[in-house]
mmCIF file of C-alpha atoms in Angstrom:
data_model
loop_
_atom_site.group_PDB
_atom_site.id
_atom_site.type_symbol
_atom_site.label_atom_id
_atom_site.label_comp_id
_atom_site.label_asym_id
_atom_site.label_seq_id
_atom_site.Cartn_x
_atom_site.Cartn_y
_atom_site.Cartn_z
ATOM 1 C CA MET A 1465 -233.130 75.370 214.753
ATOM 2 C CA ALA A 1466 -235.806 74.102 212.387
ATOM 3 C CA SER A 1467 -235.856 70.717 214.127
ATOM 4 C CA ALA A 1468 -236.172 72.462 217.523
ATOM 5 C CA ASN A 1469 -239.186 74.418 216.279
ATOM 6 C CA LYS A 1470 -240.739 71.208 214.937
ATOM 7 C CA LEU A 1471 -240.266 69.541 218.318
ATOM 8 C CA THR A 1472 -241.994 72.451 220.074
ATOM 9 C CA LEU A 1473 -244.877 72.285 217.591
ATOM 10 C CA PHE A 1474 -245.288 68.535 218.055
ATOM 11 C CA ILE A 1475 -245.181 68.894 221.852
ATOM 12 C CA VAL A 1476 -247.983 71.483 221.795
ATOM 13 C CA ILE A 1477 -250.070 69.453 219.323
ATOM 14 C CA PHE A 1478 -249.744 66.241 221.320
ATOM 15 C CA MET A 1479 -250.450 68.065 224.587
ATOM 16 C CA LEU A 1480 -253.736 69.405 223.169
ATOM 17 C CA ALA A 1481 -254.531 65.955 221.766
ATOM 18 C CA GLY A 1482 -253.966 64.503 225.230
ATOM 19 C CA ILE A 1483 -256.405 66.967 226.786
ATOM 20 C CA LEU A 1484 -259.098 66.295 224.158
ATOM 21 C CA SER A 1485 -258.718 62.514 224.205
ATOM 22 C CA GLY A 1486 -258.666 62.390 227.996
ATOM 23 C CA ALA A 1487 -261.807 64.527 228.239
ATOM 24 C CA ALA A 1488 -263.627 62.384 225.651
ATOM 25 C CA ILE A 1489 -262.665 59.128 227.381
ATOM 26 C CA HIS A 1490 -263.688 60.478 230.790
ATOM 27 C CA GLU A 1491 -267.045 61.568 229.403
ATOM 28 C CA TYR A 1492 -268.038 58.579 227.268
ATOM 29 C CA ALA A 1493 -266.046 55.517 228.368
ATOM 30 C CA SER A 1494 -266.998 53.096 231.121
ATOM 31 C CA PRO A 1495 -265.109 53.157 234.436
ATOM 32 C CA ASP A 1496 -263.300 49.929 233.533
ATOM 33 C CA ALA A 1497 -262.302 51.315 230.144
ATOM 34 C CA ILE A 1498 -261.057 54.540 231.740
ATOM 35 C CA GLN A 1499 -258.950 52.607 234.226
ATOM 36 C CA ALA A 1500 -257.546 50.372 231.484
ATOM 37 C CA TRP A 1501 -256.694 53.374 229.297
ATOM 38 C CA SER A 1502 -255.012 55.287 232.133
ATOM 39 C CA GLU A 1503 -252.969 52.297 233.251
ATOM 40 C CA ASN A 1504 -251.833 51.261 229.773
ATOM 41 C CA ILE A 1505 -251.262 54.615 228.034
ATOM 42 C CA THR A 1506 -248.878 55.774 230.757
ATOM 43 C CA LEU A 1507 -246.478 53.073 229.552
ATOM 44 C CA LEU A 1508 -245.335 55.628 226.954
ATOM 45 C CA THR A 1509 -244.556 58.171 229.668
ATOM 46 C CA ASP A 1510 -242.768 55.554 231.763
ATOM 47 C CA ILE A 1511 -240.605 54.546 228.790
ATOM 48 C CA PHE A 1512 -239.655 58.152 228.059
ATOM 49 C CA LEU A 1513 -238.773 58.950 231.671
ATOM 50 C CA ARG A 1514 -236.781 55.723 231.970
ATOM 51 C CA LEU A 1515 -234.843 56.601 228.813
ATOM 52 C CA ILE A 1516 -234.087 60.065 230.182
ATOM 53 C CA LYS A 1517 -233.061 58.710 233.589
ATOM 54 C CA MET A 1518 -230.794 56.249 231.779
ATOM 55 C CA VAL A 1519 -228.838 59.243 230.460
ATOM 56 C CA ILE A 1520 -228.877 61.475 233.562
ATOM 57 C CA ALA A 1521 -226.262 59.789 235.786
ATOM 58 C CA PRO A 1522 -223.446 59.427 233.215
ATOM 59 C CA LEU A 1523 -224.219 62.869 231.789
ATOM 60 C CA VAL A 1524 -224.114 64.643 235.174
ATOM 61 C CA PHE A 1525 -220.929 62.830 236.217
ATOM 62 C CA SER A 1526 -219.080 63.434 232.951
ATOM 63 C CA THR A 1527 -220.099 67.065 232.431
ATOM 64 C CA LEU A 1528 -219.642 68.129 236.058
ATOM 65 C CA THR A 1529 -216.260 66.396 236.405
ATOM 66 C CA VAL A 1530 -214.964 67.859 233.129
ATOM 67 C CA GLY A 1531 -216.291 71.300 234.063
ATOM 68 C CA ILE A 1532 -214.487 71.265 237.421
ATOM 69 C CA MET A 1533 -211.223 69.938 235.972
ATOM 70 C CA ARG A 1534 -211.220 72.565 233.242
ATOM 71 C CA LEU A 1535 -211.897 75.355 235.737
ATOM 72 C CA GLY A 1536 -208.400 74.611 236.956
ATOM 73 C CA GLU A 1537 -207.368 76.014 240.310
ATOM 74 C CA THR A 1538 -209.391 75.166 243.394
ATOM 75 C CA SER A 1539 -209.703 78.898 244.088
ATOM 76 C CA THR A 1540 -211.668 79.278 240.829
ATOM 77 C CA ILE A 1541 -213.878 76.326 241.732
ATOM 78 C CA GLY A 1542 -214.530 77.809 245.175
ATOM 79 C CA ARG A 1543 -215.303 81.251 243.757
ATOM 80 C CA VAL A 1544 -217.788 79.984 241.150
ATOM 81 C CA GLY A 1545 -219.377 77.566 243.626
ATOM 82 C CA GLY A 1546 -219.671 80.316 246.247
ATOM 83 C CA LYS A 1547 -221.383 82.673 243.796
ATOM 84 C CA ALA A 1548 -223.735 79.883 242.750
ATOM 85 C CA MET A 1549 -224.776 79.096 246.328
ATOM 86 C CA VAL A 1550 -225.335 82.789 247.146
ATOM 87 C CA TRP A 1551 -227.661 83.104 244.167
ATOM 88 C CA PHE A 1552 -229.431 79.796 244.886
ATOM 89 C CA ILE A 1553 -230.206 80.857 248.462
ATOM 90 C CA SER A 1554 -231.284 84.344 247.330
ATOM 91 C CA SER A 1555 -233.585 82.973 244.622
ATOM 92 C CA SER A 1556 -235.107 80.507 247.099
ATOM 93 C CA VAL A 1557 -235.910 83.331 249.511
ATOM 94 C CA LEU A 1558 -237.370 85.476 246.691
ATOM 95 C CA SER A 1559 -239.580 82.657 245.402
ATOM 96 C CA ILE A 1560 -240.820 81.819 248.905
ATOM 97 C CA LEU A 1561 -241.754 85.465 249.453
ATOM 98 C CA VAL A 1562 -243.622 85.607 246.133
ATOM 99 C CA GLY A 1563 -245.661 82.495 247.005
ATOM 100 C CA LEU A 1564 -246.334 83.793 250.503
ATOM 101 C CA PHE A 1565 -247.443 87.187 249.188
ATOM 102 C CA ILE A 1566 -249.926 85.770 246.661
ATOM 103 C CA VAL A 1567 -251.444 83.151 249.006
ATOM 104 C CA THR A 1568 -251.862 85.764 251.759
ATOM 105 C CA LEU A 1569 -253.436 88.217 249.324
ATOM 106 C CA GLU A 1570 -255.803 85.711 247.676
ATOM 107 C CA GLN A 1571 -256.628 83.500 250.701
ATOM 108 C CA PRO A 1572 -257.663 80.490 248.551
ATOM 109 C CA GLY A 1573 -258.155 78.244 251.602
ATOM 110 C CA SER A 1574 -260.447 80.610 253.469
ATOM 111 C CA GLY A 1575 -264.053 79.526 253.551
ATOM 112 C CA LEU A 1576 -263.369 75.788 253.475
ATOM 113 C CA ASN A 1577 -263.672 75.729 257.282
ATOM 114 C CA LEU A 1578 -262.392 72.176 257.644
ATOM 115 C CA SER A 1579 -262.352 70.588 261.057
ATOM 116 C CA ILE A 1580 -258.985 69.456 262.356
ATOM 117 C CA PRO A 1581 -258.905 65.617 262.241
ATOM 118 C CA THR A 1582 -258.497 63.818 265.536
ATOM 119 C CA GLU A 1583 -256.959 60.723 263.965
ATOM 120 C CA THR A 1584 -253.773 60.363 261.979
ATOM 121 C CA VAL A 1585 -254.415 60.128 258.266
ATOM 122 C CA ASP A 1586 -252.149 58.104 255.995
ATOM 123 C CA THR A 1587 -251.225 60.211 252.964
ATOM 124 C CA GLY A 1588 -249.201 57.465 251.359
ATOM 125 C CA LEU A 1589 -246.020 59.548 251.493
ATOM 126 C CA ALA A 1590 -242.768 58.275 252.944
ATOM 127 C CA VAL A 1591 -241.670 61.086 255.248
ATOM 128 C CA SER A 1592 -239.471 59.245 257.701
ATOM 129 C CA GLY A 1593 -235.879 60.336 257.936
ATOM 130 C CA MET A 1594 -236.450 63.938 256.895
ATOM 131 C CA SER A 1595 -234.353 65.264 259.779
ATOM 132 C CA LEU A 1596 -231.231 67.360 259.235
ATOM 133 C CA LYS A 1597 -229.086 64.419 260.348
ATOM 134 C CA ALA A 1598 -230.730 62.099 257.828
ATOM 135 C CA PHE A 1599 -230.431 64.698 255.061
ATOM 136 C CA LEU A 1600 -226.710 65.206 255.654
ATOM 137 C CA SER A 1601 -226.130 61.438 255.836
ATOM 138 C CA HIS A 1602 -228.067 60.940 252.613
ATOM 139 C CA THR A 1603 -225.959 63.593 250.871
ATOM 140 C CA ILE A 1604 -222.758 61.526 251.101
ATOM 141 C CA PRO A 1605 -222.794 58.421 248.872
ATOM 142 C CA THR A 1606 -221.556 55.122 250.256
ATOM 143 C CA SER A 1607 -221.071 53.935 246.680
ATOM 144 C CA ILE A 1608 -221.006 55.929 243.453
ATOM 145 C CA ALA A 1609 -222.305 52.830 241.657
ATOM 146 C CA GLY A 1610 -225.313 52.746 244.006
ATOM 147 C CA ALA A 1611 -225.894 56.492 243.590
ATOM 148 C CA MET A 1612 -225.860 56.141 239.795
ATOM 149 C CA ALA A 1613 -228.072 53.062 239.875
ATOM 150 C CA ASN A 1614 -230.701 54.959 241.918
ATOM 151 C CA ASN A 1615 -230.207 58.288 240.074
ATOM 152 C CA GLU A 1616 -229.417 60.090 243.344
ATOM 153 C CA ILE A 1617 -228.464 63.383 241.739
ATOM 154 C CA LEU A 1618 -227.161 65.083 244.890
ATOM 155 C CA GLN A 1619 -224.924 62.114 245.738
ATOM 156 C CA ILE A 1620 -223.593 62.036 242.164
ATOM 157 C CA VAL A 1621 -222.906 65.777 242.389
ATOM 158 C CA VAL A 1622 -220.982 65.340 245.662
ATOM 159 C CA PHE A 1623 -218.837 62.497 244.281
ATOM 160 C CA SER A 1624 -218.241 64.349 240.996
ATOM 161 C CA MET A 1625 -217.104 67.458 242.868
ATOM 162 C CA PHE A 1626 -214.591 65.484 244.944
ATOM 163 C CA PHE A 1627 -213.445 63.581 241.853
ATOM 164 C CA GLY A 1628 -213.162 66.744 239.760
ATOM 165 C CA ILE A 1629 -211.321 68.743 242.435
ATOM 166 C CA GLY A 1630 -208.919 65.826 242.926
ATOM 167 C CA GLY A 1631 -208.330 65.653 239.193
ATOM 168 C CA ALA A 1632 -207.853 69.422 238.901
ATOM 169 C CA SER A 1633 -205.209 69.356 241.647
ATOM 170 C CA LEU A 1634 -203.083 66.953 239.576
ATOM 171 C CA GLY A 1635 -202.651 69.509 236.814
ATOM 172 C CA GLN A 1636 -203.370 69.386 233.106
ATOM 173 C CA LYS A 1637 -200.375 67.149 232.386
ATOM 174 C CA PHE A 1638 -201.975 64.239 234.254
ATOM 175 C CA ASN A 1639 -205.703 64.820 233.846
ATOM 176 C CA ALA A 1640 -205.830 65.773 230.134
ATOM 177 C CA PRO A 1641 -206.486 62.196 228.869
ATOM 178 C CA LEU A 1642 -209.288 61.675 231.397
ATOM 179 C CA VAL A 1643 -210.836 65.051 230.591
ATOM 180 C CA ALA A 1644 -210.806 64.200 226.892
ATOM 181 C CA ALA A 1645 -212.385 60.777 227.520
ATOM 182 C CA LEU A 1646 -215.138 62.132 229.781
ATOM 183 C CA ASP A 1647 -215.793 64.945 227.294
ATOM 184 C CA VAL A 1648 -216.458 62.308 224.632
ATOM 185 C CA VAL A 1649 -218.824 60.512 227.049
ATOM 186 C CA SER A 1650 -220.790 63.733 227.659
ATOM 187 C CA HIS A 1651 -221.157 64.366 223.915
ATOM 188 C CA ILE A 1652 -222.326 60.785 223.343
ATOM 189 C CA MET A 1653 -224.924 61.177 226.097
ATOM 190 C CA LEU A 1654 -226.173 64.417 224.519
ATOM 191 C CA LYS A 1655 -226.518 62.631 221.181
ATOM 192 C CA VAL A 1656 -228.467 59.818 222.852
ATOM 193 C CA THR A 1657 -230.691 62.465 224.458
ATOM 194 C CA GLY A 1658 -231.437 63.883 221.020
ATOM 195 C CA TYR A 1659 -232.716 60.475 219.933
ATOM 196 C CA VAL A 1660 -234.754 60.067 223.127
ATOM 197 C CA MET A 1661 -236.442 63.446 222.575
ATOM 198 C CA TYR A 1662 -238.252 62.021 219.550
ATOM 199 C CA VAL A 1663 -240.377 60.067 222.045
ATOM 200 C CA ALA A 1664 -241.250 63.202 224.060
ATOM 201 C CA PRO A 1665 -244.473 64.208 222.222
ATOM 202 C CA LEU A 1666 -245.946 60.715 222.649
ATOM 203 C CA ALA A 1667 -244.975 60.639 226.325
ATOM 204 C CA ILE A 1668 -246.563 64.037 226.876
ATOM 205 C CA PHE A 1669 -249.767 62.915 225.141
ATOM 206 C CA ALA A 1670 -249.935 59.846 227.378
ATOM 207 C CA ALA A 1671 -249.303 61.743 230.627
ATOM 208 C CA ILE A 1672 -251.936 64.426 229.959
ATOM 209 C CA SER A 1673 -254.533 62.022 228.547
ATOM 210 C CA SER A 1674 -254.221 59.672 231.519
ATOM 211 C CA VAL A 1675 -254.743 62.389 234.126
ATOM 212 C CA ILE A 1676 -257.692 64.021 232.332
ATOM 213 C CA ALA A 1677 -259.343 60.641 231.601
ATOM 214 C CA THR A 1678 -259.182 59.716 235.285
ATOM 215 C CA GLN A 1679 -259.953 63.074 236.893
ATOM 216 C CA GLY A 1680 -261.882 64.885 234.157
ATOM 217 C CA LEU A 1681 -261.658 68.549 233.214
ATOM 218 C CA GLY A 1682 -263.792 69.351 236.239
ATOM 219 C CA ILE A 1683 -260.819 68.904 238.551
ATOM 220 C CA LEU A 1684 -259.387 72.116 237.137
ATOM 221 C CA LEU A 1685 -262.625 74.004 237.826
ATOM 222 C CA ASN A 1686 -263.006 72.641 241.368
ATOM 223 C CA TYR A 1687 -259.637 74.031 242.366
ATOM 224 C CA ALA A 1688 -259.715 77.059 240.072
ATOM 225 C CA SER A 1689 -258.944 79.558 242.844
ATOM 226 C CA PHE A 1690 -255.996 77.595 244.194
ATOM 227 C CA ILE A 1691 -254.569 76.700 240.772
ATOM 228 C CA GLY A 1692 -255.107 80.234 239.468
ATOM 229 C CA GLY A 1693 -253.373 81.842 242.435
ATOM 230 C CA TYR A 1694 -250.560 79.319 242.305
ATOM 231 C CA TYR A 1695 -249.856 80.007 238.631
ATOM 232 C CA VAL A 1696 -250.012 83.751 239.253
ATOM 233 C CA ALA A 1697 -247.271 83.201 241.829
ATOM 234 C CA ILE A 1698 -245.311 81.092 239.305
ATOM 235 C CA LEU A 1699 -245.597 83.790 236.616
ATOM 236 C CA LEU A 1700 -244.658 86.528 239.079
ATOM 237 C CA THR A 1701 -241.590 84.519 240.087
ATOM 238 C CA CYS A 1702 -240.694 84.194 236.392
ATOM 239 C CA LEU A 1703 -240.889 87.970 236.044
ATOM 240 C CA VAL A 1704 -238.628 88.412 239.078
ATOM 241 C CA LEU A 1705 -236.098 85.974 237.609
ATOM 242 C CA LEU A 1706 -236.246 87.738 234.249
ATOM 243 C CA ALA A 1707 -235.780 91.138 235.911
ATOM 244 C CA VAL A 1708 -232.703 89.935 237.774
ATOM 245 C CA GLY A 1709 -231.441 88.211 234.633
ATOM 246 C CA TYR A 1710 -231.925 91.426 232.648
ATOM 247 C CA MET A 1711 -229.686 93.272 235.099
ATOM 248 C CA VAL A 1712 -226.817 90.934 234.182
ATOM 249 C CA LEU A 1713 -227.588 89.708 230.655
ATOM 250 C CA LYS A 1714 -229.448 92.787 229.365
ATOM 251 C CA LYS A 1715 -231.571 92.046 226.271
ATOM 252 C CA GLU A 1716 -229.835 88.706 225.799
ATOM 253 C CA VAL A 1717 -232.057 87.278 228.563
ATOM 254 C CA PHE A 1718 -234.984 87.255 226.113
ATOM 255 C CA ARG A 1719 -232.960 85.232 223.602
ATOM 256 C CA LEU A 1720 -232.069 82.836 226.398
ATOM 257 C CA VAL A 1721 -235.732 82.343 227.342
ATOM 258 C CA ALA A 1722 -236.597 81.684 223.685
ATOM 259 C CA MET A 1723 -233.843 79.062 223.488
ATOM 260 C CA LEU A 1724 -235.017 77.373 226.694
ATOM 261 C CA LYS A 1725 -238.624 76.988 225.500
ATOM 262 C CA ASP A 1726 -238.187 73.326 224.512
ATOM 263 C CA PRO A 1727 -236.729 72.073 227.827
ATOM 264 C CA VAL A 1728 -239.254 74.199 229.744
ATOM 265 C CA LEU A 1729 -242.110 72.681 227.720
ATOM 266 C CA VAL A 1730 -240.767 69.167 228.318
ATOM 267 C CA ALA A 1731 -240.534 69.826 232.063
ATOM 268 C CA PHE A 1732 -244.030 71.359 232.113
ATOM 269 C CA THR A 1733 -245.788 68.560 230.267
ATOM 270 C CA THR A 1734 -243.940 65.616 231.867
ATOM 271 C CA SER A 1735 -243.818 67.175 235.375
ATOM 272 C CA SER A 1736 -240.123 66.295 235.479
ATOM 273 C CA SER A 1737 -237.323 68.852 235.515
ATOM 274 C CA GLU A 1738 -234.838 65.961 235.242
ATOM 275 C CA ALA A 1739 -236.302 65.111 231.837
ATOM 276 C CA ALA A 1740 -235.250 68.565 230.616
ATOM 277 C CA TYR A 1741 -231.683 68.502 231.988
ATOM 278 C CA PRO A 1742 -229.806 67.308 228.873
ATOM 279 C CA LYS A 1743 -231.657 69.681 226.543
ATOM 280 C CA THR A 1744 -231.112 72.587 228.966
ATOM 281 C CA LEU A 1745 -227.376 71.922 229.019
ATOM 282 C CA GLU A 1746 -227.297 71.813 225.212
ATOM 283 C CA GLN A 1747 -229.251 75.070 224.819
ATOM 284 C CA LEU A 1748 -227.032 76.894 227.326
ATOM 285 C CA ALA A 1749 -224.024 75.924 225.207
ATOM 286 C CA ARG A 1750 -225.798 77.232 222.109
ATOM 287 C CA PHE A 1751 -226.524 80.460 223.963
ATOM 288 C CA GLY A 1752 -222.789 80.895 224.498
ATOM 289 C CA CYS A 1753 -222.361 79.918 228.143
ATOM 290 C CA SER A 1754 -219.009 78.479 229.122
ATOM 291 C CA ARG A 1755 -219.279 74.697 228.910
ATOM 292 C CA ASN A 1756 -217.187 74.364 232.053
ATOM 293 C CA ILE A 1757 -219.334 76.683 234.150
ATOM 294 C CA ALA A 1758 -222.616 75.291 232.773
ATOM 295 C CA SER A 1759 -221.459 71.733 233.490
ATOM 296 C CA PHE A 1760 -220.501 72.795 237.016
ATOM 297 C CA VAL A 1761 -223.426 75.039 237.992
ATOM 298 C CA LEU A 1762 -226.431 73.321 236.381
ATOM 299 C CA PRO A 1763 -226.197 69.967 238.251
ATOM 300 C CA ILE A 1764 -225.792 71.806 241.568
ATOM 301 C CA GLY A 1765 -228.818 73.926 240.701
ATOM 302 C CA TYR A 1766 -230.917 70.794 240.288
ATOM 303 C CA SER A 1767 -230.419 70.121 243.992
ATOM 304 C CA PHE A 1768 -230.279 73.621 245.457
ATOM 305 C CA ASN A 1769 -232.094 75.994 243.071
ATOM 306 C CA LEU A 1770 -235.657 74.648 242.976
ATOM 307 C CA VAL A 1771 -237.487 77.971 242.835
ATOM 308 C CA GLY A 1772 -240.724 76.364 241.653
ATOM 309 C CA SER A 1773 -240.729 74.003 244.605
ATOM 310 C CA MET A 1774 -240.194 76.970 246.942
ATOM 311 C CA VAL A 1775 -243.224 78.776 245.496
ATOM 312 C CA TYR A 1776 -245.282 75.614 245.861
ATOM 313 C CA CYS A 1777 -244.221 74.866 249.444
ATOM 314 C CA SER A 1778 -244.985 78.360 250.716
ATOM 315 C CA PHE A 1779 -248.282 78.544 248.797
ATOM 316 C CA ALA A 1780 -249.494 75.051 249.729
ATOM 317 C CA SER A 1781 -248.558 75.186 253.422
ATOM 318 C CA MET A 1782 -250.436 78.452 253.943
ATOM 319 C CA PHE A 1783 -253.398 77.150 251.906
ATOM 320 C CA ILE A 1784 -253.725 74.144 254.223
ATOM 321 C CA ALA A 1785 -253.464 76.392 257.298
ATOM 322 C CA GLN A 1786 -256.215 78.631 255.878
ATOM 323 C CA ALA A 1787 -258.421 75.625 255.119
ATOM 324 C CA TYR A 1788 -258.279 74.545 258.781
ATOM 325 C CA ASN A 1789 -258.577 78.138 260.089
ATOM 326 C CA ILE A 1790 -255.132 77.936 261.699
ATOM 327 C CA HIS A 1791 -253.634 81.363 262.277
ATOM 328 C CA LEU A 1792 -249.848 81.543 262.390
ATOM 329 C CA SER A 1793 -247.919 84.431 263.900
ATOM 330 C CA PHE A 1794 -245.280 86.298 261.887
ATOM 331 C CA THR A 1795 -242.539 84.440 263.735
ATOM 332 C CA GLU A 1796 -244.184 81.063 263.096
ATOM 333 C CA VAL A 1797 -244.579 81.855 259.383
ATOM 334 C CA THR A 1798 -240.924 82.935 259.154
ATOM 335 C CA VAL A 1799 -239.660 79.776 260.846
ATOM 336 C CA LEU A 1800 -241.994 77.628 258.721
ATOM 337 C CA MET A 1801 -240.671 79.165 255.491
ATOM 338 C CA LEU A 1802 -237.035 78.744 256.538
ATOM 339 C CA THR A 1803 -237.702 75.140 257.535
ATOM 340 C CA LEU A 1804 -239.359 74.409 254.181
ATOM 341 C CA MET A 1805 -236.415 75.970 252.344
ATOM 342 C CA LEU A 1806 -233.831 73.879 254.195
ATOM 343 C CA ALA A 1807 -235.863 70.663 254.032
ATOM 344 C CA SER A 1808 -236.313 70.931 250.264
ATOM 345 C CA LYS A 1809 -232.612 70.964 249.383
ATOM 346 C CA GLY A 1810 -231.349 67.859 247.712
ATOM 347 C CA ILE A 1811 -234.525 65.801 247.292
ATOM 348 C CA ALA A 1812 -235.285 66.630 243.660
ATOM 349 C CA GLY A 1813 -235.172 62.942 242.720
ATOM 350 C CA VAL A 1814 -237.814 61.896 245.264
ATOM 351 C CA PRO A 1815 -241.271 61.261 243.711
ATOM 352 C CA ARG A 1816 -243.685 64.007 244.769
ATOM 353 C CA SER A 1817 -240.741 65.619 246.552
ATOM 354 C CA SER A 1818 -242.553 68.855 247.398
ATOM 355 C CA LEU A 1819 -245.421 66.923 248.989
ATOM 356 C CA VAL A 1820 -242.876 64.930 250.992
ATOM 357 C CA VAL A 1821 -241.320 68.153 252.268
ATOM 358 C CA LEU A 1822 -244.744 69.457 253.293
ATOM 359 C CA ALA A 1823 -245.717 66.211 255.009
ATOM 360 C CA ALA A 1824 -242.477 66.217 256.978
ATOM 361 C CA THR A 1825 -242.580 69.896 257.957
ATOM 362 C CA ILE A 1826 -246.102 71.189 258.627
ATOM 363 C CA PRO A 1827 -246.948 68.867 261.572
ATOM 364 C CA SER A 1828 -244.276 70.682 263.614
ATOM 365 C CA PHE A 1829 -246.424 73.824 263.271
ATOM 366 C CA ASN A 1830 -249.667 72.073 264.278
ATOM 367 C CA ILE A 1831 -250.936 72.031 260.694
ATOM 368 C CA PRO A 1832 -252.673 68.691 259.946
ATOM 369 C CA VAL A 1833 -250.760 66.557 257.480
ATOM 370 C CA ALA A 1834 -254.169 65.304 256.310
ATOM 371 C CA GLY A 1835 -254.482 68.649 254.497
ATOM 372 C CA ILE A 1836 -252.103 67.310 251.873
ATOM 373 C CA LEU A 1837 -254.942 65.076 250.696
ATOM 374 C CA LEU A 1838 -256.603 68.275 249.439
ATOM 375 C CA LEU A 1839 -253.707 68.714 247.001
ATOM 376 C CA MET A 1840 -252.843 65.184 245.933
ATOM 377 C CA GLY A 1841 -255.628 65.008 243.346
ATOM 378 C CA ILE A 1842 -254.333 68.057 241.496
ATOM 379 C CA ASP A 1843 -250.651 67.664 242.296
ATOM 380 C CA HIS A 1844 -249.856 66.648 238.724
ATOM 381 C CA PHE A 1845 -251.073 70.016 237.419
ATOM 382 C CA LEU A 1846 -249.172 71.874 240.133
ATOM 383 C CA ASP A 1847 -246.029 69.834 239.510
ATOM 384 C CA MET A 1848 -246.106 70.894 235.866
ATOM 385 C CA GLY A 1849 -245.657 74.546 236.825
ATOM 386 C CA ARG A 1850 -242.977 74.027 239.453
ATOM 387 C CA SER A 1851 -240.948 71.717 237.174
ATOM 388 C CA ALA A 1852 -241.024 74.237 234.339
ATOM 389 C CA ILE A 1853 -239.894 77.189 236.446
ATOM 390 C CA ASN A 1854 -237.179 75.048 238.059
ATOM 391 C CA VAL A 1855 -235.693 74.582 234.584
ATOM 392 C CA LEU A 1856 -236.036 78.265 233.696
ATOM 393 C CA GLY A 1857 -234.530 79.372 237.004
ATOM 394 C CA ASN A 1858 -231.526 77.090 236.631
ATOM 395 C CA GLY A 1859 -230.985 78.203 233.045
ATOM 396 C CA ILE A 1860 -231.005 81.904 233.944
ATOM 397 C CA ALA A 1861 -228.764 81.313 236.976
ATOM 398 C CA THR A 1862 -226.183 79.433 234.888
ATOM 399 C CA ALA A 1863 -226.145 82.113 232.178
ATOM 400 C CA MET A 1864 -225.787 84.889 234.772
ATOM 401 C CA LEU A 1865 -222.868 83.184 236.511
ATOM 402 C CA SER A 1866 -221.170 82.514 233.180
ATOM 403 C CA GLN A 1867 -221.543 86.190 232.246
ATOM 404 C CA ASN A 1868 -220.340 87.335 235.676
ATOM 405 C CA GLU A 1869 -217.230 85.194 235.369
ATOM 406 C CA GLY A 1870 -216.482 86.759 231.998
ATOM 407 C CA ALA A 1871 -216.774 83.323 230.488
ATOM 408 C CA ARG A 1872 -219.499 83.803 227.903
ATOM 409 C CA GLU A 1873 -218.081 82.000 224.899
ATOM 410 C CA ALA A 1874 -219.099 82.154 221.256
ATOM 411 C CA GLU A 1875 -219.658 78.400 221.091
ATOM 412 C CA ALA A 1876 -222.873 78.400 219.095
ATOM 413 C CA GLU A 1877 -221.179 77.617 215.767
ATOM 414 C CA LEU A 1878 -219.129 74.823 217.314
ATOM 415 C CA VAL A 1879 -222.215 73.276 218.882
ATOM 416 C CA GLU A 1880 -224.067 73.484 215.581
ATOM 417 C CA GLN A 1881 -221.183 71.695 213.838
ATOM 418 C CA GLU A 1882 -221.083 68.975 216.491
ATOM 419 C CA ALA A 1883 -224.844 68.479 216.207
#
């Protein structure tokens, strides 16, 4: 616990150092020096994210497969998976409504009075193939080796589920050696993650310093209304998640949030919920969640329970419509929100995934895709919030499902011994 507190302290210190250094460089350095600093310092962030991604594929495959095999009967797998999907859909709807409520109340885009562009504007985002057909085709891997090589989390999840269900159907007599071997792999990957986390403070410093050096602190003031409203929506969504979690976990939900502070901070400062996955899994085990259920539910949540992305999509799409004075009817808003929710599933691994979803969806509602350019300059700061709440939402969901299944286990001492 002491080492976890030290990590949190170092993360906060290096984050503040990144802000101060970035502001000083932006203010006093030459444009060439700023560009050189931003391009070179981000090497630390790239190294950290590469190290984390190196761990993700084997960790997801091993933990999810072991979790499914240990759940046993396919009826148990179906029951837990069904409960997970019901909650994921419900939380997506709740988070969309929160974002929609705040953006409608605040109207951050009103007053910009932008004219609708007559020419197509290139946003630099690859949005081709975002149809339902393409999404479903992309879900099924043609090769598990290719899926792992490209860190396609949803494809790895699909293969692991088939592999795990097939293994579970053979019975414990046949699958016990494989379960034991994969369990060892998952523990090795968690150990490797512990070593990688020592690089996290430096990576966070580099990411923050680079953005502030390039954009300056003024970028936060220029978009104060939008950023402020967006983070109000994020905080309100957190409160909703905590309220629902309290109904199931009672006062234990506050202990859970305290234990998830490190992975949430990592996700917030690196703008990557994937970077927090191994630490989240470890902390859920320390909290007492069933290893099997956590290993089963958490990877699925990373594809289907992106509550932060839902808040962002609803908030950003309406902001762009307001900026261009486009008035949508209640029916159009409802269809737009449902479309955003469906389009967002399973693309967590795509860079700037929420922007991609917006770029693919809003043109169908006569909202100019060029409006995304209004957000791209501050997307890093917005991504920080949505990544953090994605981690928190998945952690609470996993703990709730573990409690509901009567599978909360007193594993904290065992985890401490293994650490």
